[in-house]
mmCIF file of C-alpha atoms in Angstrom:
data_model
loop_
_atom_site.group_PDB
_atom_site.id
_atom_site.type_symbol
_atom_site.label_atom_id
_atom_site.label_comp_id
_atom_site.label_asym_id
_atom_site.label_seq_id
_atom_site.Cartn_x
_atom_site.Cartn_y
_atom_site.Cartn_z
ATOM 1 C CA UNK A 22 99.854 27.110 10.870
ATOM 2 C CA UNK A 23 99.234 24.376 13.623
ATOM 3 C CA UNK A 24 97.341 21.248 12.729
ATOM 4 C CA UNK A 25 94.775 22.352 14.791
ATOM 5 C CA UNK A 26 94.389 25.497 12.936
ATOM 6 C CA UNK A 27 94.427 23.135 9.742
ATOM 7 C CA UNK A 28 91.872 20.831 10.971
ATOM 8 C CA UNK A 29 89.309 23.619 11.836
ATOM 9 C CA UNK A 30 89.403 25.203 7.948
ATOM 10 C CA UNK A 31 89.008 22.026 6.190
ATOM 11 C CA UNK A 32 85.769 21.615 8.795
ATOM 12 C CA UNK A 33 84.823 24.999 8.028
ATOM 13 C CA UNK A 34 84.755 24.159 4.440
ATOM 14 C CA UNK A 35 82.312 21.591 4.501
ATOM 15 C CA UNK A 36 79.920 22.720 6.374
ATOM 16 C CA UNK A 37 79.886 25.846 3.948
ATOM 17 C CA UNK A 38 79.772 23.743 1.322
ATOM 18 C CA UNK A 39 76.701 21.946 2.705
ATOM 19 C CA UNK A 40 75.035 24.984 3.248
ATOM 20 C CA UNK A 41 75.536 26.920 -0.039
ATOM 21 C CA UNK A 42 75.094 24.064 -2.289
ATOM 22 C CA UNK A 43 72.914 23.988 -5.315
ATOM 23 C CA UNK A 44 72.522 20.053 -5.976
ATOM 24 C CA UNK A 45 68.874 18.717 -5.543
ATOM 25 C CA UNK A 46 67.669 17.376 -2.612
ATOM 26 C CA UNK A 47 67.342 13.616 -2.587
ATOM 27 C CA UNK A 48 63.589 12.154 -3.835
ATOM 28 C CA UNK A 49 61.482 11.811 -1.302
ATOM 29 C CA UNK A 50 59.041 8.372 -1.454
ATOM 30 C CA UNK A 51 55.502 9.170 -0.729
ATOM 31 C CA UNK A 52 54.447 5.384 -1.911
ATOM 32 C CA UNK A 53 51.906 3.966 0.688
ATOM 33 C CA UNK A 54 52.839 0.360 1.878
ATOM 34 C CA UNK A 55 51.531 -2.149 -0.504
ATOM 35 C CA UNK A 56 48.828 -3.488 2.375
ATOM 36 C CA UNK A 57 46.626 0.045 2.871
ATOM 37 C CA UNK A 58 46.383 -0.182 -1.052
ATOM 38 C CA UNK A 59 45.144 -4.052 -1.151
ATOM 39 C CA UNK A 60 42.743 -2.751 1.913
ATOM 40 C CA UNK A 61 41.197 0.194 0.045
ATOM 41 C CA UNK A 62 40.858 -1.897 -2.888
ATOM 42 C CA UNK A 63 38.515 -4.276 -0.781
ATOM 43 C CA UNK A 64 37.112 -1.948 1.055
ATOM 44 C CA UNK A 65 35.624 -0.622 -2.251
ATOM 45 C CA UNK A 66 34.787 -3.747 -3.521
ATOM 46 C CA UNK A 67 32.271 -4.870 -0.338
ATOM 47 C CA UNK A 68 30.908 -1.401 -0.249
ATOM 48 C CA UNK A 69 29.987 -1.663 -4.012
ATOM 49 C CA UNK A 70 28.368 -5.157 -3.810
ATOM 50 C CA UNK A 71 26.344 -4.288 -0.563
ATOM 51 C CA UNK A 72 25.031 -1.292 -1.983
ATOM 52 C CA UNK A 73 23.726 -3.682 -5.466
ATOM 53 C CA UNK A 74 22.337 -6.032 -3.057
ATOM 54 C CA UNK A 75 20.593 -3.195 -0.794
ATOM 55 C CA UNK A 76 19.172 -2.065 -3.911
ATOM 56 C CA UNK A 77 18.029 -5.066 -5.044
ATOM 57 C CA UNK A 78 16.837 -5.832 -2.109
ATOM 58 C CA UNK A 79 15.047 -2.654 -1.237
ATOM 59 C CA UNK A 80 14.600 -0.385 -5.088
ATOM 60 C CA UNK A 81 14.413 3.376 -4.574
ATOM 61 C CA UNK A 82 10.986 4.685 -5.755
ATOM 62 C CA UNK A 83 12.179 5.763 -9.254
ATOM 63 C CA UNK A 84 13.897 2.795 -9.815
ATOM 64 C CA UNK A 85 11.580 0.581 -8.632
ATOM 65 C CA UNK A 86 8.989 2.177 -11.211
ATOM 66 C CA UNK A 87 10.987 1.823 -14.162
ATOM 67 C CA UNK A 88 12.906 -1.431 -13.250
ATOM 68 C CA UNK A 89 10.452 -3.672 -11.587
ATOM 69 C CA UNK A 90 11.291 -6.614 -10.382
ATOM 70 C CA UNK A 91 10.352 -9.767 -12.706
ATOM 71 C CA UNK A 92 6.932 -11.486 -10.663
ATOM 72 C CA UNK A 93 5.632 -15.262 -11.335
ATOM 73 C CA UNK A 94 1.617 -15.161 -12.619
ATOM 74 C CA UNK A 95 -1.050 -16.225 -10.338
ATOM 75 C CA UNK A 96 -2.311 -20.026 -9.595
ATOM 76 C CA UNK A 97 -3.970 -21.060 -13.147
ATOM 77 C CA UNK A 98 -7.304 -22.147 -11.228
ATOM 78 C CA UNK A 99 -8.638 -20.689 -7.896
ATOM 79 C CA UNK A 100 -9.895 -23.372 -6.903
ATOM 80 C CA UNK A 101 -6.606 -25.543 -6.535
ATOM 81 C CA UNK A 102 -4.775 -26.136 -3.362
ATOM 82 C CA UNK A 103 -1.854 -23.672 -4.182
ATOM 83 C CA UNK A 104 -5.128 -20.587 -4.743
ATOM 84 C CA UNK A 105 -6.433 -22.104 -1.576
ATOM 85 C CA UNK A 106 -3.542 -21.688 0.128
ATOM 86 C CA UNK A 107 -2.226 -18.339 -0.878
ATOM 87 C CA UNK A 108 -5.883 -16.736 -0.205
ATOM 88 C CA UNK A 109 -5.444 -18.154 3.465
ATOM 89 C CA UNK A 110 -1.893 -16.874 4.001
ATOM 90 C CA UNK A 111 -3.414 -12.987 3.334
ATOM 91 C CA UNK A 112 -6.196 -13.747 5.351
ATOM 92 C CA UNK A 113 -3.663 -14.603 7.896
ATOM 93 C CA UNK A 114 -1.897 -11.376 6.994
ATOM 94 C CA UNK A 115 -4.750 -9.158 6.990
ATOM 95 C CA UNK A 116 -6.444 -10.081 10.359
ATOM 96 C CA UNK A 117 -2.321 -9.243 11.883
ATOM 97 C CA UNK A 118 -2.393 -5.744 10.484
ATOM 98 C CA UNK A 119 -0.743 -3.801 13.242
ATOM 99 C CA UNK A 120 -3.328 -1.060 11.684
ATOM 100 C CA UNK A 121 -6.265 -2.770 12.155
ATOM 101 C CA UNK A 122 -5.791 -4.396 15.339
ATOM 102 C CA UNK A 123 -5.310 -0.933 16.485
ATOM 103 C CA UNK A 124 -8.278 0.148 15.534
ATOM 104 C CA UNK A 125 -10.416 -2.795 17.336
ATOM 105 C CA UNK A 126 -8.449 -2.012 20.477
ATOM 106 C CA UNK A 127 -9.531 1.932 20.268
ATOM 107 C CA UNK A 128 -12.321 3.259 22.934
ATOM 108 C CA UNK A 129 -14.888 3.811 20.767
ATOM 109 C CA UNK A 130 -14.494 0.613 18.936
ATOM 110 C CA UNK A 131 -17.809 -0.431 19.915
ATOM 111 C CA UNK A 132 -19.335 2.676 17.550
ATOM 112 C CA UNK A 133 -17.519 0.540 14.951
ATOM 113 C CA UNK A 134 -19.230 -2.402 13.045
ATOM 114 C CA UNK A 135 -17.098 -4.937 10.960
ATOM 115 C CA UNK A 136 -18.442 -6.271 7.641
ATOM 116 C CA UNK A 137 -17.188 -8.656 4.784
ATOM 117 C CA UNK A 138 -18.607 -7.368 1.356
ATOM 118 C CA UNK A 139 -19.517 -10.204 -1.259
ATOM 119 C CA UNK A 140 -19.245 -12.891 1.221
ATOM 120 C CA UNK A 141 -22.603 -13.764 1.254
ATOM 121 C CA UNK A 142 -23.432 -12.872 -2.395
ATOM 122 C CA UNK A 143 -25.148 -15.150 -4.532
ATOM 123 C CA UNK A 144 -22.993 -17.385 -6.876
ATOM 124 C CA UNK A 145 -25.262 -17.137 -9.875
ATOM 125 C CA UNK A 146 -24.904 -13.218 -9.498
ATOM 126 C CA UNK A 147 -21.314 -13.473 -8.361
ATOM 127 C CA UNK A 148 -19.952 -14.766 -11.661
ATOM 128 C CA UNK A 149 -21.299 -11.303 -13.670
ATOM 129 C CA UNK A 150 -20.171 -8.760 -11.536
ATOM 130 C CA UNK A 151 -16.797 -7.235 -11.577
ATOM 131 C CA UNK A 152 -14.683 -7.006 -8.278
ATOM 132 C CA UNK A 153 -16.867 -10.212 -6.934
ATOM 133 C CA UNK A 154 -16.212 -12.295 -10.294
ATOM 134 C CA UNK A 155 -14.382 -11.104 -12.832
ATOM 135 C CA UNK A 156 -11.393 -9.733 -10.357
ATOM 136 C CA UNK A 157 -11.575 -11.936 -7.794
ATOM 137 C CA UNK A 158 -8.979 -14.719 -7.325
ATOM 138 C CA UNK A 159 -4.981 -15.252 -6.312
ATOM 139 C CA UNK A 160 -3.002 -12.603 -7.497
ATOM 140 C CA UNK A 161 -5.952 -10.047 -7.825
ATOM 141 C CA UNK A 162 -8.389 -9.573 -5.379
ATOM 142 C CA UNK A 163 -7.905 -12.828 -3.659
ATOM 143 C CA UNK A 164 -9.840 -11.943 -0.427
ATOM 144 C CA UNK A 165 -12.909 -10.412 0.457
ATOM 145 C CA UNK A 166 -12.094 -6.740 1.588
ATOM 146 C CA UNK A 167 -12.651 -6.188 5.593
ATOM 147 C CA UNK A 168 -14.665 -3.082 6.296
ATOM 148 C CA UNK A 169 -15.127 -1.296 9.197
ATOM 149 C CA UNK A 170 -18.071 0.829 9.446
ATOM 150 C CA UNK A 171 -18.853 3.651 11.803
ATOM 151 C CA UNK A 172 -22.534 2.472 12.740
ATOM 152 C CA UNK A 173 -23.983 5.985 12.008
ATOM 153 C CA UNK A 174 -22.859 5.172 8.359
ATOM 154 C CA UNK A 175 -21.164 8.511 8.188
ATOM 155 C CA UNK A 176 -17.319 6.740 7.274
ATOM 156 C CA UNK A 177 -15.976 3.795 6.711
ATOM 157 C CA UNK A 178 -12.435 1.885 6.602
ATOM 158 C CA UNK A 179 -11.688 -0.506 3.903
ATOM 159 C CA UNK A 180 -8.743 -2.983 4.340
ATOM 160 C CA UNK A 181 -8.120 -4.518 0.882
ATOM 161 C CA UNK A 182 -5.125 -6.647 -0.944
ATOM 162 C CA UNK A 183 -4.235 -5.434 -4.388
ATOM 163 C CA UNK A 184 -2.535 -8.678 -6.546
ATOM 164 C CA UNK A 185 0.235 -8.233 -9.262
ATOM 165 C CA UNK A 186 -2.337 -9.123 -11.801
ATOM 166 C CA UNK A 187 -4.124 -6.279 -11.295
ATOM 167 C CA UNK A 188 -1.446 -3.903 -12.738
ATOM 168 C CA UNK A 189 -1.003 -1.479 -15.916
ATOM 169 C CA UNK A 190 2.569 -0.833 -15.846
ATOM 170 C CA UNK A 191 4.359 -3.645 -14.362
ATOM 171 C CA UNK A 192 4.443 -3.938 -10.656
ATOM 172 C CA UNK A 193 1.686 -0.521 -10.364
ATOM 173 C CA UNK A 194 -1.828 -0.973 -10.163
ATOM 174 C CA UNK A 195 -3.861 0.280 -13.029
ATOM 175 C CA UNK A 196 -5.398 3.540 -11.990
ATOM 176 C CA UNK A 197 -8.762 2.407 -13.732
ATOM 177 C CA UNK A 198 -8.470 -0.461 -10.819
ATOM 178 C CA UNK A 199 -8.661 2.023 -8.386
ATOM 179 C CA UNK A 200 -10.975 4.450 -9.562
ATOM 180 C CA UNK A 201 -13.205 1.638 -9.603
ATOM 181 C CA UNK A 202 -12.365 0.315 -6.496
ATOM 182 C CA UNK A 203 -13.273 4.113 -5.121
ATOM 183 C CA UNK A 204 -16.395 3.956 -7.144
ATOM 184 C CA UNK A 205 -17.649 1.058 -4.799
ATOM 185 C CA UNK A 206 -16.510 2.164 -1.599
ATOM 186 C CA UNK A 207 -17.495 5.754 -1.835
ATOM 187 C CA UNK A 208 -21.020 4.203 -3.246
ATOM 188 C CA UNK A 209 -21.607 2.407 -0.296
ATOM 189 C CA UNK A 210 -20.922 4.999 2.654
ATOM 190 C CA UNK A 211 -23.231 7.471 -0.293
ATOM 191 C CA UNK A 212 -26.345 4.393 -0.729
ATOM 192 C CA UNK A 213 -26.289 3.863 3.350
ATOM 193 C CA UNK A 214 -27.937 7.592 3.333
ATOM 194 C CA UNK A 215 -29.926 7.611 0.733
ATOM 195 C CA UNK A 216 -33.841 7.445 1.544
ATOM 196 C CA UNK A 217 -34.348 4.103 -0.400
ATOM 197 C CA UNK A 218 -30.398 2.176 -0.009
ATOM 198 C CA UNK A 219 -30.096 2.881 -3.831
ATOM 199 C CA UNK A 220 -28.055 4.796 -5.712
ATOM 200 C CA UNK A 221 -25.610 5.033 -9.029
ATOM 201 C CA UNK A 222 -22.803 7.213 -9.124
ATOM 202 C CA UNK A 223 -23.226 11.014 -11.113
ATOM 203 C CA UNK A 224 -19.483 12.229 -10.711
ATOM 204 C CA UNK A 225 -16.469 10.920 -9.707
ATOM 205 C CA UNK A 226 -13.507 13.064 -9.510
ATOM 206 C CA UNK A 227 -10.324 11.710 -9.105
ATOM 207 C CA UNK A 228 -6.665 12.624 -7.973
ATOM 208 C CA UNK A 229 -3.644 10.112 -8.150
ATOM 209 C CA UNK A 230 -0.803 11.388 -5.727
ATOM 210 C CA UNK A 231 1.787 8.744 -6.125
ATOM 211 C CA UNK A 232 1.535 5.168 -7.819
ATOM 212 C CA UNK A 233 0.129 2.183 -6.095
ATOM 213 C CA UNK A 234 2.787 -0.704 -5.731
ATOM 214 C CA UNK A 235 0.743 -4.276 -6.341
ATOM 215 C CA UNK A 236 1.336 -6.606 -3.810
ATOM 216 C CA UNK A 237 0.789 -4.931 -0.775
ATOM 217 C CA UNK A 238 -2.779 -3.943 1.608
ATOM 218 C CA UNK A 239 -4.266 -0.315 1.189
ATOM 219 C CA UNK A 240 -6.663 1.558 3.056
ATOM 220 C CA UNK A 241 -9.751 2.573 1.385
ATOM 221 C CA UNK A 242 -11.189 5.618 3.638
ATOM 222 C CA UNK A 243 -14.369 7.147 3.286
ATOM 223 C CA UNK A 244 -16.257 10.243 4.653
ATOM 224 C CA UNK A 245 -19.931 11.166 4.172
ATOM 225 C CA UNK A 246 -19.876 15.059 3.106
ATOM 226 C CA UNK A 247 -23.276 16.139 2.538
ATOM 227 C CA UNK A 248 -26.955 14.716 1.685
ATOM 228 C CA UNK A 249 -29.605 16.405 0.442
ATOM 229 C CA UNK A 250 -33.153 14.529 -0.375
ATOM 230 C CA UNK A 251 -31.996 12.060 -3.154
ATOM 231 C CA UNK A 252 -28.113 13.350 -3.805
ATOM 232 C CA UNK A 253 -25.333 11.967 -1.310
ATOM 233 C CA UNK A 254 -21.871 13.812 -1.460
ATOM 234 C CA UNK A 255 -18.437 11.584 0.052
ATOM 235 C CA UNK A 256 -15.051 12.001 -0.099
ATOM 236 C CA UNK A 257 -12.286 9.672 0.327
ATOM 237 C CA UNK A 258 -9.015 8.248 -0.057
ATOM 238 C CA UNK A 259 -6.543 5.050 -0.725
ATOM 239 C CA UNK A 260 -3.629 4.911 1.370
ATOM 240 C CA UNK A 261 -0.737 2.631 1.988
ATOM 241 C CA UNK A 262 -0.391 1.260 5.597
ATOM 242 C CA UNK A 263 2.438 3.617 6.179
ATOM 243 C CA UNK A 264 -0.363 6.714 5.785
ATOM 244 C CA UNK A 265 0.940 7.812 2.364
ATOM 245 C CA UNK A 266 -1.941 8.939 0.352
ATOM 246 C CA UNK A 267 -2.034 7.280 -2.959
ATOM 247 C CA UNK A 268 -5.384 8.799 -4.469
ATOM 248 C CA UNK A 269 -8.173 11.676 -3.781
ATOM 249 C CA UNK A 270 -11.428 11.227 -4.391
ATOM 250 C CA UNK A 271 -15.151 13.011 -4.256
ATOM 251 C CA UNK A 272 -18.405 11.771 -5.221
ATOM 252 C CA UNK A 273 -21.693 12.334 -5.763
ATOM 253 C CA UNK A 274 -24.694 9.424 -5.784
ATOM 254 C CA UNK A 275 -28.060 10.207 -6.517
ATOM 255 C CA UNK A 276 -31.328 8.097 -6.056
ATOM 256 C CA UNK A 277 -33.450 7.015 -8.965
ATOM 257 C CA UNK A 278 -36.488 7.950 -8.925
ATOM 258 C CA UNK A 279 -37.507 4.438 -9.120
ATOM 259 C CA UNK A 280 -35.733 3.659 -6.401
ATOM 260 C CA UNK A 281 -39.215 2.346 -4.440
ATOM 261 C CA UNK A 282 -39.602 -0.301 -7.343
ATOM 262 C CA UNK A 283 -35.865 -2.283 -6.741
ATOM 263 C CA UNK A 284 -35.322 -4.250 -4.087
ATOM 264 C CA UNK A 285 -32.072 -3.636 -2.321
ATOM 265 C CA UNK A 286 -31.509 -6.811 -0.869
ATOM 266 C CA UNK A 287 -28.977 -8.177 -3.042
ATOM 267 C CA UNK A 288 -27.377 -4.835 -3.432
ATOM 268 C CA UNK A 289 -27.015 -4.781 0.531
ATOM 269 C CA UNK A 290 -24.955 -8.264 0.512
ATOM 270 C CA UNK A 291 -22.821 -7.207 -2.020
ATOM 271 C CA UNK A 292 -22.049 -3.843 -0.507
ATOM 272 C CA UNK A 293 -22.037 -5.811 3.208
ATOM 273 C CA UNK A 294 -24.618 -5.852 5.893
ATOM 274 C CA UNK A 295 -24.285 -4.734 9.294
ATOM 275 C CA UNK A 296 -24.206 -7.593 12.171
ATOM 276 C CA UNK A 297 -27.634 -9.095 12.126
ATOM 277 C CA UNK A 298 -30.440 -9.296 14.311
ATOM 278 C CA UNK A 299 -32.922 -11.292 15.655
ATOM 279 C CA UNK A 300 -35.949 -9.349 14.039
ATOM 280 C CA UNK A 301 -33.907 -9.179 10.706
ATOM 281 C CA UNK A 302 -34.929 -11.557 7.664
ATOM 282 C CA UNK A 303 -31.879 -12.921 5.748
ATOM 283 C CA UNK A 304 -32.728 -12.658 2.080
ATOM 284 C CA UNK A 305 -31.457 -15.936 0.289
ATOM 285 C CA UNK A 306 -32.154 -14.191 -2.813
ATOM 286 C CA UNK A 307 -34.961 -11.631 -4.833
ATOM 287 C CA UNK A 308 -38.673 -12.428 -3.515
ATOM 288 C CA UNK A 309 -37.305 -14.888 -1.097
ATOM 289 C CA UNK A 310 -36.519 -15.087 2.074
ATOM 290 C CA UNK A 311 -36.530 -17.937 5.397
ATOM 291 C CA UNK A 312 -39.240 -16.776 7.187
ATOM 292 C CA UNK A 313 -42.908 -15.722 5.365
ATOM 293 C CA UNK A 314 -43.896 -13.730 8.123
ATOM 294 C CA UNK A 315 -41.366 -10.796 7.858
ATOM 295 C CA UNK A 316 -42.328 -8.666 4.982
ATOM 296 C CA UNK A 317 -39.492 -7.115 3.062
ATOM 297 C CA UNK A 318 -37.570 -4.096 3.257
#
């Protein structure tokens, strides 16, 4: 046999051999480089500490309930610089409402009339009543709510801050807040069609739709359904300023029969009085008044 011949079996015999053999393959390394794992690991990290501070920052609802966050109390005396100054910074606020300077910009704004309940109210009768005294001040109802009022009397708009210290659970305002807070409002549109201006409530039925958050402006709304003689029927609602509605409410006011023997002045300045005029006595208090000739209403 030639060399040649020699040469070409001994090839022949390894590549069979590679072929037909039963050893394992060698490993293969499926190890990522040591960099994409030191990137992942960061990667998680930032994700996990922005998504703590977004909700910190910015609580889902359910958490947010149960988990609010920690507030400081209200200014010790309303009176001091610091209550002075927090009062004017929702004033402020309140007069930039994107909601409310939309409404004075409307077309038929000038069927609208704007009013500032308890503003003129007598001190000495200030002190004993509830939302003018007792639940006034920073933290609670630290401004006088704005009203708008739809000069036929039939609705009204109420633009109102609600303070942390007005809260049952922590960082929620007490339902018993609002119901009373509806109790007035609804009153007022209900007294403004009564015969006499007088009225006390006979039913209030409630329904709360999703908890009010303290520290924010809500939207009292009210709607006149139905009077008849001495019984006024309204309907209304508290919203936030993003339109969600917080609570349902109806109403119905009747007239005392003595009605004719109170005298509704003071009751108008606390509920708010439209604009003035000329031929219009302002009442300094009951029995009195600036100018002898007018006789009272």
């Amino acid at each position: 046999m030639t060399s040649i011949a020699l040469r070409r079996l001994q090839l022949f015999k390894v590549s069979r051999g590679r072929f037909f053999s039963t050893s394992p393959p060698p490993p293969f390394h499926t190890s990522r480089p040591r960099w994409r794992s030191t990137i992942t690991f960061t990667s998680l990290v930032v994700a996990s500490f922005a998504g703590g501070v977004l909700c910190a920052i910015y609580p889902p609802p359910p958490i947010s309930i149960l988990f609010p966050r920690a507030a400081p109390g209200p200014p010790a005396e309303p009176d001091s610089p610091e209550s002075l100054k927090y009062s004017a910074t929702l004033e402020e606020q309140l007069q930039a409402l994107p909601a409310l300077k939309e409404l004075r910009s409307r077309e038929d704004a000038h069927e609208w009339y704007e009013t500032r309940p308890y503003q003129h109210f007598p001190e000495e009768r200030r002190v004993n009543n509830l939302t003018a005294g007792a639940l006034r001040g920073p933290g609670k109802l630290a401004i006088f709510p704005l009203i708008r009022v739809k000069k036929d009397e039939t609705e009204s708009l109420v633009f109102i801050h609600l303070g942390r210290g007005l809260c049952g659970h922590d960082g929620i305002i007490h339902g018993g807040l609002l119901a009373t807070l509806l109790d007035e409002t609804l009153a007022r549109t209900a007294i403004s069609n009564l015969p006499e201006k007088v009225g006390v409530t006979a039913r209030l039925a409630l329904n709360y739709r999703a908890p009010t958050m303290a520290d924010q402006f809500v939207v009292i709304k009210t709607h006149i359904q139905e009077v008849k003689g001495r019984k006024a029927t309204v309907s209304g609602s508290v919203e936030d300023l993003n339109g969600t509605i917080l609570v349902e409410a109806t109403a119905t006011f009747v007239q005392p029969r003595y009605a004719k023997l109170l005298h509704s002045a003071q009751l108008r300045k606390a509920m708010g009085e439209p604009p003035a005029t000329k031929d219009e006595p302002l009442l300094l208090a009951d029995g009195q008044n600036l100018n002898a000739g007018h006789k009272h209403r």
